[in-house]
Amino acid sequence: MASSQNPASFSTEASADPALFDLLVLGSGIAGLAAAGLARNDGKSVLVIDKGRRLGGRVSTRRQDGFVFNHGAQFVTAKGTEFVSLLAMAKTAGSIKDWQVSDNKIVQIGAPTMRDLPQFMATGLMIRQQTEIIQIAHHGEHIGFFDKDGLIATGHRAIITAPAAQTGKLLANIYPDLATTAGLASYDPCWTIMLGLDDDNGLGTAPLRDEAAGIALGVPEMTRAHQQSGLGAPALTIQASGAWSQQHLQDDPQMVIESLSKIWQDLSGKPLGKIITATAHRWLYAKVTSAVPDNAPRLSSDGKLAIAGDWLGGPRVEQAFDSGQQAYHNLR
Ligand SMILES: Cc1cc2nc3c(=O)[nH]c(=O)nc-3n(C[C@H](O)[C@H](O)[C@H](O)COP(=O)(O)OP(=O)(O)OC[C@H]3O[C@@H](n4cnc5c(N)ncnc54)[C@H](O)[C@@H]3O)c2cc1C
């Protein structure tokens, strides 16, 4: 990753307080890692904190009973120079591969799993997972992050990349104008089911999409395995459309598994056969349906805290990445 062209001006002398960083980043999703990566390249001390078990946020992979499911973002595409350049470096490192998703469309996927992309971006970063920030407050001249046990770190600057609703809550007291910005974004939910099968007879070899029927994307994970090693077991990840997920938001997970399995079978015309393991995951904030307007504030009036996340740009990984880099450049 190339160093940023114009290093942000904030910096600190060596501090007596070991928990004081140049930059604190909330969220180890793509936006947070993009911001933290620029800070790292500028030689800043940076700590990334996330409540999840593993890094990557919605670029996520789950392993269960010997099956592998990419149950968040299924692939990435890149238009802008910075993201194109990141993916090129990830490809050279073996963390990204092409995926011929249909006759005329090639996209890019993490290799061997989607989480390998954020893992690549995290190289050299100090990241603390399984730590939920419940309060953000001024701590002297600095910004303090608090978990349930109290203050855990302070930063000269901070970037917050939680989904909009969570960002709004965290910033309501300290920077209400940024909380107001967060209130302008909206998302669709996404029910995702993960099926581990006895064999691959009912799977076919291509992803399946039919929004009207309720499926945004169904991916036989072995379709990726044909191009990659290590994903051999017959696993199927089905992501419902936004409309279907909204309509079935409060459904019991078992009903969701049965309903989406049936839709898949009806569309593919093949029975799935014996299901060995079945899990449903409900993403409440899955895909951005309305990003905040360009003129809404994204930086606190004192220049110390910036917000980032796909909800500031649009529904794709690249927009999360761009927002993270932009937030870093916005800091004063
Ligand atoms: C099912 C699904 C399918 C998708 N498919 C695609 C696709 O094919 N292509 C594509 O480009 N995009 C896709 N997307 C969208 C893409 O995944 C997102 O746009 C992108 O990953 C968002 O990154 P982010 O960093 O903005 O947010 P996130 O990835 O949500 O990261 C935010 C992080 O903040 C952490 N956090 C939140 N609150 C706290 C707190 N209080 N304390 C500590 N940590 C906290 C969370 O744990 C999370 O890790 C899909 C998304 C979903 C859910």
XYZ file of C-alpha atoms and ligand atoms in Angstrom:
385
model
C 0.000 0.000 0.000
C 1.489 3.315 -1.038
C 1.939 5.964 1.595
C -0.637 8.750 1.394
C 0.453 11.707 -0.722
C -0.239 14.364 1.900
C 0.295 12.983 5.385
C -2.268 14.300 7.858
C -0.704 16.969 10.058
C -1.731 15.632 13.474
C 0.996 13.766 15.304
C 2.276 13.239 18.768
C 5.593 13.204 20.509
C 6.406 10.029 22.418
C 3.805 9.875 25.169
C 4.050 8.805 28.792
C 0.569 7.316 28.466
C 0.803 3.925 26.723
C -2.886 4.039 25.872
C -2.571 7.320 23.949
C -2.530 6.885 20.174
C -2.270 9.318 17.293
C -5.438 7.744 15.933
C -8.168 5.514 17.331
C -10.360 3.742 14.800
C -13.658 2.168 15.783
C -14.402 -0.747 13.447
C -12.183 -3.288 11.700
C -14.415 -3.447 8.625
C -13.188 -2.187 5.274
C -13.738 1.498 6.128
C -11.810 1.250 9.400
C -8.968 -0.729 7.850
C -8.722 1.731 4.947
C -8.380 4.655 7.365
C -5.990 2.841 9.686
C -3.870 1.718 6.729
C -3.235 5.316 5.697
C -2.297 6.229 9.275
C 0.086 3.256 9.430
C 1.683 4.318 6.139
C 2.146 7.831 7.541
C 3.977 6.416 10.562
C 1.215 7.261 13.051
C 0.427 5.128 16.062
C -3.013 3.697 15.448
C -5.284 1.320 17.342
C -8.317 -0.317 15.728
C -11.051 -1.565 18.061
C -13.956 -3.805 17.071
C -16.661 -5.665 18.933
C -16.734 -8.665 16.583
C -14.849 -11.920 17.075
C -12.957 -11.448 13.834
C -11.929 -8.530 11.689
C -13.580 -7.620 8.391
C -17.051 -6.527 9.494
C -19.488 -7.378 6.722
C -16.717 -8.900 4.594
C -17.074 -12.087 6.486
C -16.453 -15.827 6.332
C -17.833 -18.455 8.666
C -16.560 -22.011 9.105
C -18.921 -24.586 10.505
C -18.790 -28.385 10.689
C -16.128 -28.484 7.985
C -18.019 -26.149 5.632
C -16.959 -22.646 4.614
C -19.511 -19.888 3.987
C -18.842 -16.386 2.735
C -21.966 -14.975 4.293
C -21.363 -11.218 3.950
C -20.076 -9.502 0.806
C -19.769 -12.095 -1.952
C -17.332 -10.274 -4.182
C -15.793 -6.876 -4.810
C -15.540 -4.613 -7.821
C -13.250 -1.616 -8.223
C -13.427 1.580 -10.254
C -11.361 4.187 -8.397
C -7.571 4.349 -8.535
C -6.993 3.708 -4.831
C -9.162 0.616 -4.561
C -7.910 -0.739 -7.885
C -4.391 -0.325 -6.553
C -5.208 -2.048 -3.235
C -6.762 -5.007 -5.057
C -3.735 -5.270 -7.347
C -1.467 -5.522 -4.304
C -3.800 -8.031 -2.652
C -3.764 -10.076 -5.862
C 0.024 -10.107 -5.968
C 0.002 -11.308 -2.355
C -2.478 -14.084 -3.261
C -5.294 -12.620 -1.147
C -7.572 -11.800 -4.098
C -8.561 -13.739 -7.223
C -10.754 -13.267 -10.266
C -14.122 -15.000 -10.266
C -15.991 -15.559 -13.497
C -19.417 -15.031 -12.005
C -21.286 -15.316 -15.312
C -20.441 -15.584 -19.014
C -19.728 -11.896 -19.354
C -18.855 -10.789 -15.820
C -15.607 -11.178 -13.899
C -15.448 -9.868 -10.337
C -12.890 -10.302 -7.586
C -13.060 -12.426 -4.470
C -10.882 -12.973 -1.439
C -8.576 -15.951 -1.691
C -9.240 -18.471 -0.428
C -12.081 -16.748 1.454
C -13.599 -13.262 1.447
C -12.114 -12.490 4.832
C -8.642 -12.746 3.306
C -9.110 -9.278 1.801
C -9.539 -7.459 5.157
C -6.877 -9.747 6.589
C -4.493 -8.462 3.922
C -5.435 -4.853 4.677
C -4.768 -5.448 8.381
C -1.104 -6.247 7.860
C 0.996 -4.453 10.478
C -1.992 -2.897 12.261
C -2.698 -3.130 15.973
C -6.254 -4.443 16.234
C -8.256 -5.295 19.323
C -11.316 -7.462 18.598
C -14.157 -8.418 20.955
C -14.226 -4.987 22.550
C -17.506 -3.101 22.288
C -17.223 0.651 22.656
C -20.207 1.945 24.576
C -19.141 5.565 25.013
C -16.979 8.123 23.243
C -16.094 11.245 25.204
C -13.512 13.992 25.512
C -10.642 13.029 27.782
C -8.720 16.220 28.389
C -7.670 17.339 24.899
C -8.034 13.837 23.546
C -10.855 11.530 22.471
C -11.549 8.633 24.838
C -13.060 5.239 23.949
C -14.852 3.443 26.779
C -16.043 -0.144 27.027
C -18.209 -1.568 29.814
C -15.260 -1.495 32.219
C -14.273 2.116 31.551
C -11.668 4.012 29.526
C -9.585 1.716 27.333
C -7.675 4.068 25.025
C -7.322 7.703 24.066
C -6.446 9.277 20.760
C -5.404 12.652 19.430
C -7.855 11.885 16.653
C -10.570 9.290 16.087
C -12.505 7.779 13.211
C -15.837 6.019 13.764
C -16.962 3.439 11.192
C -19.841 1.637 12.895
C -23.064 1.356 10.860
C -25.066 4.595 10.892
C -27.525 3.777 13.695
C -24.710 2.727 16.047
C -22.585 5.737 15.113
C -25.560 7.998 15.793
C -25.957 6.619 19.313
C -22.244 6.821 20.121
C -21.904 10.433 18.954
C -25.218 11.871 20.176
C -23.660 13.576 23.205
C -20.159 14.413 22.056
C -20.832 15.488 18.444
C -24.598 15.804 17.867
C -24.178 17.225 14.345
C -22.409 14.012 13.260
C -25.138 11.953 14.945
C -27.624 13.930 12.835
C -25.634 13.028 9.715
C -25.841 9.356 10.702
C -29.625 9.663 10.948
C -29.810 10.408 7.216
C -28.659 6.963 6.032
C -30.816 3.897 5.532
C -30.193 0.213 4.829
C -31.942 -2.934 3.747
C -31.622 -5.963 6.004
C -30.495 -9.305 4.569
C -31.440 -12.776 5.736
C -28.604 -15.133 4.807
C -28.757 -18.896 5.134
C -25.807 -21.278 5.133
C -26.410 -24.888 4.161
C -23.836 -27.669 4.405
C -24.858 -30.547 2.149
C -24.167 -34.231 1.865
C -23.242 -33.903 -1.800
C -23.217 -31.281 -4.534
C -25.854 -32.877 -6.780
C -28.429 -30.137 -6.189
C -26.075 -27.203 -6.426
C -25.239 -26.484 -10.036
C -22.109 -24.611 -10.931
C -23.200 -20.987 -11.065
C -24.525 -18.382 -8.633
C -28.251 -17.823 -8.865
C -30.073 -14.516 -8.609
C -33.790 -13.710 -8.787
C -34.745 -10.623 -6.814
C -38.439 -10.971 -7.676
C -38.489 -14.484 -6.231
C -36.649 -13.290 -3.110
C -33.027 -14.257 -3.740
C -30.429 -11.509 -4.142
C -27.638 -14.031 -4.614
C -27.220 -17.732 -3.957
C -23.678 -19.050 -4.222
C -22.575 -22.670 -4.244
C -19.287 -22.079 -2.412
C -17.680 -24.837 -4.497
C -18.054 -22.545 -7.503
C -15.241 -20.553 -5.951
C -13.392 -23.735 -5.023
C -13.081 -24.654 -8.676
C -10.660 -21.774 -8.892
C -9.265 -21.997 -5.383
C -8.059 -24.700 -3.101
C -9.378 -25.537 0.336
C -13.107 -24.966 -0.136
C -14.056 -28.484 -1.099
C -17.159 -29.276 0.952
C -20.541 -28.727 -0.771
C -21.755 -25.548 0.912
C -24.473 -23.161 -0.238
C -24.888 -19.553 0.884
C -28.222 -17.942 -0.011
C -28.823 -14.232 0.544
C -32.392 -12.995 0.400
C -33.345 -9.802 -1.396
C -33.870 -6.642 0.630
C -37.639 -6.743 0.066
C -37.908 -10.408 1.113
C -35.714 -9.821 4.169
C -37.795 -6.815 5.210
C -41.008 -8.773 4.810
C -39.663 -11.705 6.867
C -37.582 -9.669 9.324
C -39.153 -11.161 12.452
C -39.530 -14.708 11.140
C -38.121 -17.606 13.083
C -34.664 -18.570 11.657
C -35.843 -22.144 10.987
C -38.715 -20.831 8.882
C -36.296 -18.612 6.981
C -34.066 -21.619 6.266
C -37.020 -23.617 4.985
C -38.464 -20.778 2.893
C -35.212 -19.785 1.185
C -34.235 -23.431 0.583
C -37.565 -23.954 -1.136
C -37.170 -20.853 -3.301
C -33.702 -22.051 -4.317
C -35.026 -25.502 -5.235
C -37.936 -24.034 -7.206
C -35.607 -21.737 -9.142
C -32.900 -24.299 -9.797
C -35.329 -27.115 -10.482
C -33.236 -29.518 -8.378
C -33.723 -30.892 -4.855
C -30.939 -29.952 -2.464
C -30.648 -33.433 -1.014
C -29.542 -34.117 2.530
C -28.725 -31.014 4.574
C -26.071 -31.701 7.218
C -25.923 -28.258 8.766
C -28.169 -25.200 8.380
C -27.768 -21.754 9.919
C -29.499 -18.427 9.358
C -27.913 -15.037 9.955
C -29.901 -11.822 9.937
C -27.896 -8.781 8.855
C -29.911 -5.834 10.121
C -27.736 -3.271 8.350
C -26.709 -5.089 5.194
C -26.820 -2.912 2.112
C -27.106 0.860 2.039
C -30.282 1.984 0.286
C -29.744 5.684 0.908
C -26.323 7.177 1.633
C -26.059 10.548 3.382
C -25.953 13.625 1.124
C -22.511 14.976 0.190
C -23.069 18.243 2.053
C -23.823 16.655 5.456
C -21.047 17.159 8.061
C -18.526 14.304 8.275
C -15.940 15.934 10.513
C -16.440 17.310 14.030
C -16.182 21.083 14.340
C -12.877 20.747 16.264
C -11.438 18.597 13.466
C -10.658 15.705 15.825
C -13.219 13.072 14.911
C -14.376 11.908 11.492
C -17.054 9.434 10.469
C -16.754 6.767 7.789
C -18.586 3.705 6.498
C -20.400 2.598 3.357
C -23.412 4.638 4.492
C -21.475 7.796 3.560
C -20.997 6.652 -0.028
C -23.074 3.688 -1.185
C -23.742 -0.018 -0.848
C -20.456 -1.581 -1.912
C -17.123 -2.481 -0.382
C -15.331 0.055 -2.550
C -17.479 2.846 -1.156
C -16.672 1.763 2.391
C -12.985 1.816 1.471
C -13.223 5.284 -0.094
C -15.090 6.660 2.916
C -12.394 5.373 5.275
C -9.615 6.984 3.289
C -11.597 10.208 2.975
C -12.216 10.326 6.734
C -8.487 10.072 7.386
C -7.755 12.905 4.953
C -10.529 15.004 6.538
C -8.910 15.031 10.000
C -7.086 18.218 10.920
C -25.155 -9.993 3.025
C -24.319 -8.904 2.407
C -23.896 -9.029 1.088
C -23.104 -8.024 0.518
N -22.637 -8.204 -0.753
C -21.762 -7.317 -1.259
C -21.085 -7.577 -2.480
O -21.258 -8.648 -3.085
N -20.217 -6.620 -2.954
C -19.983 -5.468 -2.276
O -19.171 -4.649 -2.749
N -20.584 -5.203 -1.095
C -21.443 -6.102 -0.566
N -22.011 -5.877 0.663
C -21.771 -4.594 1.339
C -20.391 -4.556 2.011
O -20.182 -5.721 2.764
C -20.313 -3.323 2.895
O -20.614 -2.178 2.122
C -18.944 -3.083 3.544
O -18.357 -4.286 3.958
C -19.134 -2.130 4.717
O -17.886 -1.879 5.364
P -17.836 -0.855 6.604
O -16.451 -0.851 7.088
O -18.466 0.427 6.189
O -18.829 -1.453 7.698
P -18.757 -2.832 8.530
O -18.152 -3.903 7.706
O -20.135 -3.042 9.043
O -17.755 -2.508 9.721
C -18.158 -1.816 10.875
C -17.498 -2.477 12.074
O -17.805 -1.717 13.239
C -17.897 -2.624 14.321
N -18.666 -1.989 15.385
C -19.918 -1.489 15.329
N -20.269 -0.943 16.504
C -19.204 -1.102 17.328
C -18.951 -0.749 18.686
N -19.860 -0.115 19.433
N -17.735 -1.068 19.233
C -16.799 -1.714 18.496
N -16.994 -2.068 17.205
C -18.175 -1.766 16.623
C -18.600 -3.838 13.726
O -18.327 -5.012 14.499
C -17.986 -3.892 12.325
O -16.899 -4.798 12.263
C -22.788 -6.873 1.264
C -23.201 -6.768 2.600
C -23.947 -7.786 3.170
C -24.317 -7.690 4.622
